[in-house]
Short mmCIF file of C-alpha atoms in Angstrom, two decimals:
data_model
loop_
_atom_site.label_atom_id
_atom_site.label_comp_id
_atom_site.label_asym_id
_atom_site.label_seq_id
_atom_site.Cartn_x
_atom_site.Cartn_y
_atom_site.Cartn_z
CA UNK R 10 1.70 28.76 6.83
CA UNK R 11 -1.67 28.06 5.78
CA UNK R 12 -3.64 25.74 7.79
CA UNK R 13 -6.78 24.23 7.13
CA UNK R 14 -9.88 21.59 8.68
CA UNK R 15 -10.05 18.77 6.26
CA UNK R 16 -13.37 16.75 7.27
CA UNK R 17 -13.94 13.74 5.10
CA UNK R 18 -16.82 12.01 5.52
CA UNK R 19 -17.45 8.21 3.52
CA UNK R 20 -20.81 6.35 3.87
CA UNK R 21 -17.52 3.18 4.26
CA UNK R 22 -14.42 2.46 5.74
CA UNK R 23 -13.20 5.63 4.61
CA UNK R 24 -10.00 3.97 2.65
CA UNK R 25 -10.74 5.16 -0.51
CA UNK R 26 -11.31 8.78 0.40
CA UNK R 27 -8.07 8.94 2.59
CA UNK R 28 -6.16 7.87 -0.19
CA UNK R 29 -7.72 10.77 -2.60
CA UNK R 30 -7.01 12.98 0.06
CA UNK R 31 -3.36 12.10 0.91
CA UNK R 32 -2.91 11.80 -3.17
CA UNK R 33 -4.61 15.39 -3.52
CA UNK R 34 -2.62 17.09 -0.29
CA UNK R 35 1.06 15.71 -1.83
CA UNK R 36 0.81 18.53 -4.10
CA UNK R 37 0.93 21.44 -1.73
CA UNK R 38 3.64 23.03 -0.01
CA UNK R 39 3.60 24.92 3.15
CA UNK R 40 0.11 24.17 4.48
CA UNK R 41 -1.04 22.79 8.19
CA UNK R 42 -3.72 20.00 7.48
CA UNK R 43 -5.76 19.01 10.46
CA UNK R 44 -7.51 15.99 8.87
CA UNK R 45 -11.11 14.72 10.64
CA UNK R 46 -12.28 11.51 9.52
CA UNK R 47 -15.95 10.37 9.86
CA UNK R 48 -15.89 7.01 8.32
CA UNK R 49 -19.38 4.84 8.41
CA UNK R 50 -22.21 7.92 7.95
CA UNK R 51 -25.24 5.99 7.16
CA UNK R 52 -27.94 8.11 8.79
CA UNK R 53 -29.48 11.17 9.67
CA UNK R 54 -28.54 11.02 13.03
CA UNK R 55 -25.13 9.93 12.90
CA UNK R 56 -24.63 13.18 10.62
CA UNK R 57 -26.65 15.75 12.78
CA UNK R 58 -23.61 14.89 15.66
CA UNK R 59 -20.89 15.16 12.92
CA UNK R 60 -22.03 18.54 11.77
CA UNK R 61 -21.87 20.07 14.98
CA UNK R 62 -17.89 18.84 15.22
CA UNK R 63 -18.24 19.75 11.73
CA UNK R 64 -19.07 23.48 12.56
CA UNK R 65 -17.10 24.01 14.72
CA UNK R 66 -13.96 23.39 12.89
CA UNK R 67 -15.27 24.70 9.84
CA UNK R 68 -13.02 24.09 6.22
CA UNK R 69 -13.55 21.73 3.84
CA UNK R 70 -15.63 18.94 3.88
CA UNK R 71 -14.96 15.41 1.07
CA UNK R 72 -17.02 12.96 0.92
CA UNK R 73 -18.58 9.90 -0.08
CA UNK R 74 -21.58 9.28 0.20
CA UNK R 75 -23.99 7.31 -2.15
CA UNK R 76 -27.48 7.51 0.05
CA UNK R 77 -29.26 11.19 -1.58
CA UNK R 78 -31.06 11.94 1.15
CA UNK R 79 -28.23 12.26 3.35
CA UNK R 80 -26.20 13.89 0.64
CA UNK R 81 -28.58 16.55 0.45
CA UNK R 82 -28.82 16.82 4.20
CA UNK R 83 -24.54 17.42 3.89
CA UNK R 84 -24.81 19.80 1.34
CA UNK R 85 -27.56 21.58 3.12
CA UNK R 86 -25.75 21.82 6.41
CA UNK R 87 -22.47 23.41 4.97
CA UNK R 88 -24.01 25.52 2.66
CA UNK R 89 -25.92 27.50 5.35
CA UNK R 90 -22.48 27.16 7.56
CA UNK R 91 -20.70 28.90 4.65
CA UNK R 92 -18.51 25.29 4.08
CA UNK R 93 -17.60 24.21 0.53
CA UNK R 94 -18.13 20.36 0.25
CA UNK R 95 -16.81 18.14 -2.32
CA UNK R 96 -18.02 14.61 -3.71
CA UNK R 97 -15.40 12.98 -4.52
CA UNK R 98 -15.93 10.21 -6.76
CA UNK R 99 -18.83 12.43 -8.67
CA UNK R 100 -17.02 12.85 -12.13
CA UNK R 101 -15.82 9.30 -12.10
CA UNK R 102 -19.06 7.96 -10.96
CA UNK R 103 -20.96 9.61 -13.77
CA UNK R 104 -18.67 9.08 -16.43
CA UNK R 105 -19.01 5.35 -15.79
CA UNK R 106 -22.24 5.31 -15.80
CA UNK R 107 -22.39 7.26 -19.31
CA UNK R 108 -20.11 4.67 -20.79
CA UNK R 109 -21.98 1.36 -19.38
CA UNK R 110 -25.32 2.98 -19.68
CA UNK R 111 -26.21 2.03 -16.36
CA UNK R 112 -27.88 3.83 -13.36
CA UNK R 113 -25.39 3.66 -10.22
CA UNK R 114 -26.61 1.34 -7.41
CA UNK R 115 -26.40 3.87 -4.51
CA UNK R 116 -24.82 1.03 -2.32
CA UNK R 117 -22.56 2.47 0.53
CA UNK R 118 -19.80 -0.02 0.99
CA UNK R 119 -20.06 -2.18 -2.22
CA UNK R 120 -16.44 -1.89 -3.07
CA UNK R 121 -16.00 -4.32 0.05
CA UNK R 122 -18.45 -6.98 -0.40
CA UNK R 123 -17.03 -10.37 0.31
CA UNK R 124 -16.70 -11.83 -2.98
CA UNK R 125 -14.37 -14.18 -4.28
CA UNK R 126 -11.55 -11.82 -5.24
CA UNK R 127 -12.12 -10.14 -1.44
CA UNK R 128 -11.51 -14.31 -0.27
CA UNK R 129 -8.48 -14.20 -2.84
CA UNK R 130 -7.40 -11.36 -1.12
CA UNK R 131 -7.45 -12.87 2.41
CA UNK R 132 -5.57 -16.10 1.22
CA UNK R 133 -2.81 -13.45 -0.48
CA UNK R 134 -2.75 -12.14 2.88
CA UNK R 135 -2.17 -15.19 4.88
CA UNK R 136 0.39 -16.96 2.80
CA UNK R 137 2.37 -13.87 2.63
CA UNK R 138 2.61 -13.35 6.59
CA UNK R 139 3.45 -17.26 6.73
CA UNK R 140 6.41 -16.77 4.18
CA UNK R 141 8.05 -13.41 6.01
CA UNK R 142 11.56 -13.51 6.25
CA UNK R 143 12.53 -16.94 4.85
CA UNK R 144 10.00 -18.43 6.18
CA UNK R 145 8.57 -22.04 4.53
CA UNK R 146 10.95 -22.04 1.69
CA UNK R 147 9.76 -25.41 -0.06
CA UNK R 148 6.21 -23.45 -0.95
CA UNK R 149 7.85 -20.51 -2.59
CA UNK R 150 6.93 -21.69 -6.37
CA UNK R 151 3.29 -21.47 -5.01
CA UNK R 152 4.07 -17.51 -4.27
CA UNK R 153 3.36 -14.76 -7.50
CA UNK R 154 6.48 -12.67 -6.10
CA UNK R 155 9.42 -12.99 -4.11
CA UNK R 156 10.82 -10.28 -2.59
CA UNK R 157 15.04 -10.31 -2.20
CA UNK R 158 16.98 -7.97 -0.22
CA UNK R 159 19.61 -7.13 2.31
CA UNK R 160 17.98 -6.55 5.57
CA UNK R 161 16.10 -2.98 6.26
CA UNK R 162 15.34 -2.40 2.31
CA UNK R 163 11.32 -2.94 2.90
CA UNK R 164 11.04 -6.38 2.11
CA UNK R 165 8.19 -7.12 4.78
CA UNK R 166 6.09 -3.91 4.50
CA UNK R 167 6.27 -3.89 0.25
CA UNK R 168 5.10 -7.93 0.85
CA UNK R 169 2.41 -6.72 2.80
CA UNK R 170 1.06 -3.61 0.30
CA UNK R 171 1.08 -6.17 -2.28
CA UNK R 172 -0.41 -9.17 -0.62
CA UNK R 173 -3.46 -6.24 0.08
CA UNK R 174 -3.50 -6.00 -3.62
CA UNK R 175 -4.15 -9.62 -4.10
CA UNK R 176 -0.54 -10.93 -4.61
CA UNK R 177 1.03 -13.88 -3.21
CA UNK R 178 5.07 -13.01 -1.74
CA UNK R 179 7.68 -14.23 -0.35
CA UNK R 180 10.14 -12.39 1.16
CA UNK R 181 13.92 -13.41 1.99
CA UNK R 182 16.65 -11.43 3.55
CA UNK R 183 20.63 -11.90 1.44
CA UNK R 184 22.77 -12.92 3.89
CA UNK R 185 26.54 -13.08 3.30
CA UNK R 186 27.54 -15.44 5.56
CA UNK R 187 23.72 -17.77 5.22
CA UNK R 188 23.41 -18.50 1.51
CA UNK R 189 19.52 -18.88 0.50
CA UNK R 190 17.96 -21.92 0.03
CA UNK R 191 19.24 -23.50 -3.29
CA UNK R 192 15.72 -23.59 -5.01
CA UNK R 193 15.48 -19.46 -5.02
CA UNK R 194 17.08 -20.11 -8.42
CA UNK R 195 15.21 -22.74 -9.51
CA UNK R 196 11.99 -20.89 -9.10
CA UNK R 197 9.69 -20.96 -12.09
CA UNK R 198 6.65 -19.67 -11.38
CA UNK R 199 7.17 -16.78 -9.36
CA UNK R 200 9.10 -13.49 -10.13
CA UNK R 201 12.34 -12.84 -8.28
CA UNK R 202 13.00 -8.76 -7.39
CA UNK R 203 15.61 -7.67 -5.76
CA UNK R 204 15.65 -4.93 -3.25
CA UNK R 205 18.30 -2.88 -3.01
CA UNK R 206 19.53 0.66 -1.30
CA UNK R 207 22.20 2.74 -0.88
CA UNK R 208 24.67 1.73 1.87
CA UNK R 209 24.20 5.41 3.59
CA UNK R 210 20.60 5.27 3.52
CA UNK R 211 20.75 1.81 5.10
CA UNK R 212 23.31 2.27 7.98
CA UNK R 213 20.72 5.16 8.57
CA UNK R 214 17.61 2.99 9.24
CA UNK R 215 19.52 0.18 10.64
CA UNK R 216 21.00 2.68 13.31
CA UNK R 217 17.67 4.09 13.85
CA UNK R 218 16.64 0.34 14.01
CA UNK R 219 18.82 -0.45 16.88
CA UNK R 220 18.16 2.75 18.91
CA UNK R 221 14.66 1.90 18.74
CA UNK R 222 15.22 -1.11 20.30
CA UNK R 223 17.57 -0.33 22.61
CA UNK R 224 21.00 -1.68 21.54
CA UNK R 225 24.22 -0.10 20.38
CA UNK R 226 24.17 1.50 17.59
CA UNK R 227 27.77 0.64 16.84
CA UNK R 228 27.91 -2.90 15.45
CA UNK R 229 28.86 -5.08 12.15
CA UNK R 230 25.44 -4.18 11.11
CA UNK R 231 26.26 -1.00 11.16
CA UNK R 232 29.66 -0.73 9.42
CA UNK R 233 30.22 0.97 6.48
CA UNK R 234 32.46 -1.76 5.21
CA UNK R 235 30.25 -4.58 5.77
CA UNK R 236 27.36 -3.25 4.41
CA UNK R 237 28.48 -1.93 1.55
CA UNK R 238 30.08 -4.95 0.67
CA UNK R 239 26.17 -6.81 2.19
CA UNK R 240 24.67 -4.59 -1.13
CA UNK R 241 27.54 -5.67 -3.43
CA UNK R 242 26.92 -9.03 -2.55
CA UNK R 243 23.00 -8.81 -3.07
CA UNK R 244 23.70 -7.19 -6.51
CA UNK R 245 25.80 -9.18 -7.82
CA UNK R 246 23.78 -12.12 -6.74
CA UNK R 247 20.58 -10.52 -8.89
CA UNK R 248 22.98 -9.96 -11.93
CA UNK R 249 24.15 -13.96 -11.60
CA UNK R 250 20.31 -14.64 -11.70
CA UNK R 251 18.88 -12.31 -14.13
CA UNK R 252 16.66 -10.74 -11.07
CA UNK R 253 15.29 -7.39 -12.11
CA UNK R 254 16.36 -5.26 -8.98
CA UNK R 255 14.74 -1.90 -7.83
CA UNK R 256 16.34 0.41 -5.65
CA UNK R 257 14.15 1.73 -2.52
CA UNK R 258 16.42 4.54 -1.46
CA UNK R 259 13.94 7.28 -2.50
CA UNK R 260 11.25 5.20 -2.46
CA UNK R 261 7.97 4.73 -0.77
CA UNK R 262 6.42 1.48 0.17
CA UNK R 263 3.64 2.56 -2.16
CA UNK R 264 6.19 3.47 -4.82
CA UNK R 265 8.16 0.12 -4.44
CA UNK R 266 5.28 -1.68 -4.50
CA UNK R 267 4.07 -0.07 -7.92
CA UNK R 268 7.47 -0.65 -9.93
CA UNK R 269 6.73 -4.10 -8.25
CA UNK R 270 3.85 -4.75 -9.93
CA UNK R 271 4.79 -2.89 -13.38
CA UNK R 272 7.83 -5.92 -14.00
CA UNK R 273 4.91 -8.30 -12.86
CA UNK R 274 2.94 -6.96 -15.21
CA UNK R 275 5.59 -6.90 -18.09
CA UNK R 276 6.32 -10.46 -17.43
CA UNK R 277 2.88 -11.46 -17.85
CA UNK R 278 2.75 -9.83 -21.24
CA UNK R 279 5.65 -11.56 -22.45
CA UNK R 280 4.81 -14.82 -21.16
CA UNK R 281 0.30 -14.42 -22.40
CA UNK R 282 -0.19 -11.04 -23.53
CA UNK R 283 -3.72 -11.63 -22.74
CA UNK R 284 -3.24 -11.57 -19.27
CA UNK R 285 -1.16 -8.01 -19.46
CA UNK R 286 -1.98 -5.91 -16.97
CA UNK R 287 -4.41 -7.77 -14.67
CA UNK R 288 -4.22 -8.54 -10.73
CA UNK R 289 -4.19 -12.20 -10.25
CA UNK R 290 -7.24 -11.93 -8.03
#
């Protein structure tokens, strides 16, 4: 097995070059990543104490960093330590710049300034922890997205990824035997998905649920009965209401949250095709 020192270095929080990383590393097999993060590297000093982690665990160093002199200092460092380094957002960066026909700012952090869509953001946030789980039904026509699923198919975590993306949800759990709230179909405004899985999967993470926590794995929430006829249930409740409804078995949150957005997306071209394709932040 191959294994490598992965240092990545951003002049930021780092987000955006952990995601290029994670995105980039998907597409290898049979390799032992030892990942170092150094988010924040905004001077001279703070990178003379990286470099000597750096060199000690030489491999390959990604970064982002918009400040040249520092850059240079990087490239400097690993080139005389025999390190290949890597700016990530390079191509991108100058590509842009080719098509606005504008010099880039060189501002470290600028992707998070606290503007009004990073406000936006915040308020996506909070409304979407304060409607988790059924919570403060009578303000669901204020949400974008509601989220509707048998318990364990990602409903909280997928609300989450997409309230971080700017999108207001509501999540509700289908319960058998505790109908929903009558005006989940009377909703107008926002747009109903339903979450489903397959019953194996599920009895899998609700018995790894209960272990976690504890409890006997051997209940009603468990059965193979029951929950396969919890998913029937949910389904058929989605058909009844015209709910588009994706299935999370193979899923990531990521991946959920993606087809999420794709049907929100769709629906916003059919209702103002000028709107297609934009976050509502």
């Amino acid at each position: 097995m191959t294994k490598l020192h992965l240092h990545l270095l951003s002049d930021s929080t780092g987000e955006t070059l952990e995601m290029i990383a994670k995105a980039a590393l998907s597409q290898f097999d049979a390799v032992e990543v030892e990942r170092h993060f150094w988010p924040m590297v905004r001077s001279q000093q703070h990178l003379d104490r990286i470099m000597q982690e750096i060199t000690h665990f030489p491999g390959l160093v990604v970064f982002t960093l918009v400040n040249p002199d520092i850059r240079r200092s990087l490239e400097e460092s690993c080139a005389e330590a025999n390190m290949p380094t890597v700016s990530a957002l390079d191509a991108v960066t100058e590509s842009l710049s080719l098509a606005l026909g504008q010099e880039q700012l060189h501002r470290p952090g600028r992707q998070h300034q606290m503007d009004e869509a990073y406000f936006k953001r915040v308020e996506a946030i909070q409304f979407t922890i304060a409607h988790d789980d059924g919570l403060m039904w009578e303000e669901w026509e204020e949400a974008d997205i509601v989220l509707a699923g048998v318990s364990r198919t990602s409903k909280t975590p997928t609300s989450i990824y997409l309230a971080n993306r700017g999108y207001r949800v509501a999540n509700i759990p289908i319960v058998k035997e505790s109908p929903p709230p009558p005006n989940l179909f009377r909703l107008k405004r926002p747009m109903v998905v339903g979450l489903t899985t397959s019953p194996d999967r599920l009895i899998q993470v609700r018995r790894n649920r209960l272990l976690s926590l504890n409890q006997a794995p051997e209940t009603a929430y468990v059965d193979k009965e029951q929950v396969e006829d919890e998913v029937r249930y949910a389904r058929r409740m989605a058909a009844d209401n015209n709910w588009p409804v994706i299935d999370v078995t193979r899923r990531s949150i990521e991946e959920t949250a993606a087809a999420v957005i794709n049907l929100y997306n769709e629906r916003r071209t059919q209702m103002s095709p000028r709107n297609a394709g934009t976050n509502p932040v």
